């Protein structure tokens, strides 16, 4: 069901992941997957392309019903369709949210390290990101430091907006309801809108349910959801911003005025994914669990490496600082294995391996990585 056979062809289609490094380097950066999409998505796209006319369409008629069924089934969450604002991408939604909710210019609270858009988002409204560190809990998960978060909300210049990444990239923690409740309570106490990027929500590998922030806090929570990571359709951007509070929703919609039309192909791909992509997703999750186990075994066998408990995502965030190798990322690339450099997240000495590839590719990548670190 998962087809990795065409991964090599990605270079000729200018894949950012496959053109990042030279041809002889196995590419493991950039968060997309090397497998072809689920058959129902391919079929929906082919049907729409075959029509041959690409004017302005309404979304497919069942779009909202399909989404609402997914939210109910996966997150035990009853969502009113009126709460959902579609936007052409998660990052554009983050920017719109900051413009909509900032009462700055001032500080916008965001985790650190985190996906690279987060620290940039506040700048657009003249705000700046106030990074809150992650801490390792007793289960080995890297989660937001809740005390530091509450402290940051007390900053005199704070702009009334906080950003969260759940599940977290990089690190892979999936927040529990009690953790989210504490964050939400702090936001309520400080009149702060909590904007939660939940693009990884449907790629939780451990047996824990994803909990949307807007479910925990309908008054202050904004949940940005999308099918683009889970079903590998990031090139067809579409995010669903769920805002139960009507006043916040109106402000958000105003901030998206002038945003581009969502393409008809993006609509058809996402709706087919949520409607018919369940069995494919189940196979994917099993494959990713197997890949995670390979990486975990690799890390466990080497005292110089460690990794936070990866509950979700397909991004292994490996702490290699104990190796004391300033040129580690460059050495890896020279040896034919290309992860992301932790320095891009402000943490040199970490590497981020995207393991949403075939098991053969991962095995070879780990052999090459071992050649770099075991020789020293
Ligand atoms: C946490 C997070 N948010 C947003 C994105 C990108 O979202 P989009 O391409 O829809 O803007 C990524 C991509 O890796 C991500 O990891």
Short mmCIF file of N, CA, C and O and ligand atoms in Angstrom, two decimals, residues 31 89-92 94 115 118 165 169 197 199-200 228-229 234, ligand 1:
data_model
loop_
_atom_site.label_atom_id
_atom_site.label_comp_id
_atom_site.label_asym_id
_atom_site.label_seq_id
_atom_site.Cartn_x
_atom_site.Cartn_y
_atom_site.Cartn_z
N UNK A 31 10.34 18.33 5.67
CA UNK A 31 9.28 17.45 6.17
C UNK A 31 8.24 17.11 5.10
O UNK A 31 7.11 17.59 5.12
N UNK A 89 -2.58 27.14 3.58
CA UNK A 89 -1.31 26.78 4.23
C UNK A 89 -1.30 27.11 5.70
O UNK A 89 -1.94 28.07 6.15
N UNK A 90 -0.54 26.32 6.45
CA UNK A 90 -0.45 26.51 7.91
C UNK A 90 0.37 27.76 8.24
O UNK A 90 -0.01 28.55 9.12
N UNK A 91 1.49 27.95 7.55
CA UNK A 91 2.32 29.13 7.86
C UNK A 91 1.56 30.42 7.55
O UNK A 91 1.54 31.34 8.38
N UNK A 92 0.90 30.55 6.39
CA UNK A 92 0.08 31.74 6.19
C UNK A 92 -0.97 31.93 7.30
O UNK A 92 -1.26 33.07 7.70
N UNK A 94 -0.58 31.03 10.44
CA UNK A 94 0.14 31.55 11.62
C UNK A 94 0.32 33.06 11.51
O UNK A 94 0.11 33.80 12.48
N UNK A 115 9.82 24.69 14.81
CA UNK A 115 9.79 24.87 13.35
C UNK A 115 10.07 26.33 12.99
O UNK A 115 9.56 27.24 13.66
N UNK A 118 8.00 29.86 13.23
CA UNK A 118 7.47 30.46 14.47
C UNK A 118 8.19 31.75 14.89
O UNK A 118 7.53 32.75 15.16
N UNK A 165 3.22 24.43 19.29
CA UNK A 165 3.35 23.42 18.23
C UNK A 165 3.00 22.07 18.87
O UNK A 165 3.75 21.58 19.72
N UNK A 169 7.43 19.94 16.74
CA UNK A 169 8.51 19.76 15.77
C UNK A 169 9.57 20.80 16.07
O UNK A 169 9.27 22.00 16.00
N UNK A 197 -0.43 25.23 16.41
CA UNK A 197 -0.15 24.60 15.11
C UNK A 197 -0.23 23.09 15.31
O UNK A 197 0.61 22.50 16.01
N UNK A 199 -0.42 20.72 12.77
CA UNK A 199 -0.25 20.09 11.45
C UNK A 199 0.14 18.62 11.58
O UNK A 199 -0.13 17.82 10.69
N UNK A 200 0.76 18.24 12.73
CA UNK A 200 1.21 16.85 12.92
C UNK A 200 0.18 16.01 13.68
O UNK A 200 0.46 14.88 14.07
N UNK A 228 -2.08 17.92 5.18
CA UNK A 228 -0.98 17.97 4.22
C UNK A 228 0.25 17.14 4.63
O UNK A 228 0.91 16.57 3.77
N UNK A 229 0.57 17.10 5.93
CA UNK A 229 1.70 16.26 6.37
C UNK A 229 1.30 14.80 6.32
O UNK A 229 2.00 13.96 5.80
N UNK A 234 1.77 18.32 0.79
CA UNK A 234 2.16 19.67 1.21
C UNK A 234 2.25 20.64 0.03
O UNK A 234 2.11 21.85 0.20
C1 LIG B 1 4.99 22.65 12.70
C2 LIG B 1 4.88 22.98 11.24
N1 LIG B 1 4.05 23.96 10.85
C3 LIG B 1 3.90 24.30 9.56
C4 LIG B 1 4.59 23.63 8.56
C5 LIG B 1 4.39 24.03 7.13
O1 LIG B 1 3.03 24.17 6.85
P1 LIG B 1 2.51 24.73 5.44
O2 LIG B 1 3.38 24.12 4.38
O3 LIG B 1 1.08 24.32 5.35
O4 LIG B 1 2.66 26.22 5.49
C6 LIG B 1 5.47 22.58 8.92
C7 LIG B 1 6.24 21.87 7.91
O5 LIG B 1 7.08 21.07 8.20
C8 LIG B 1 5.60 22.26 10.29
O6 LIG B 1 6.40 21.26 10.70
#
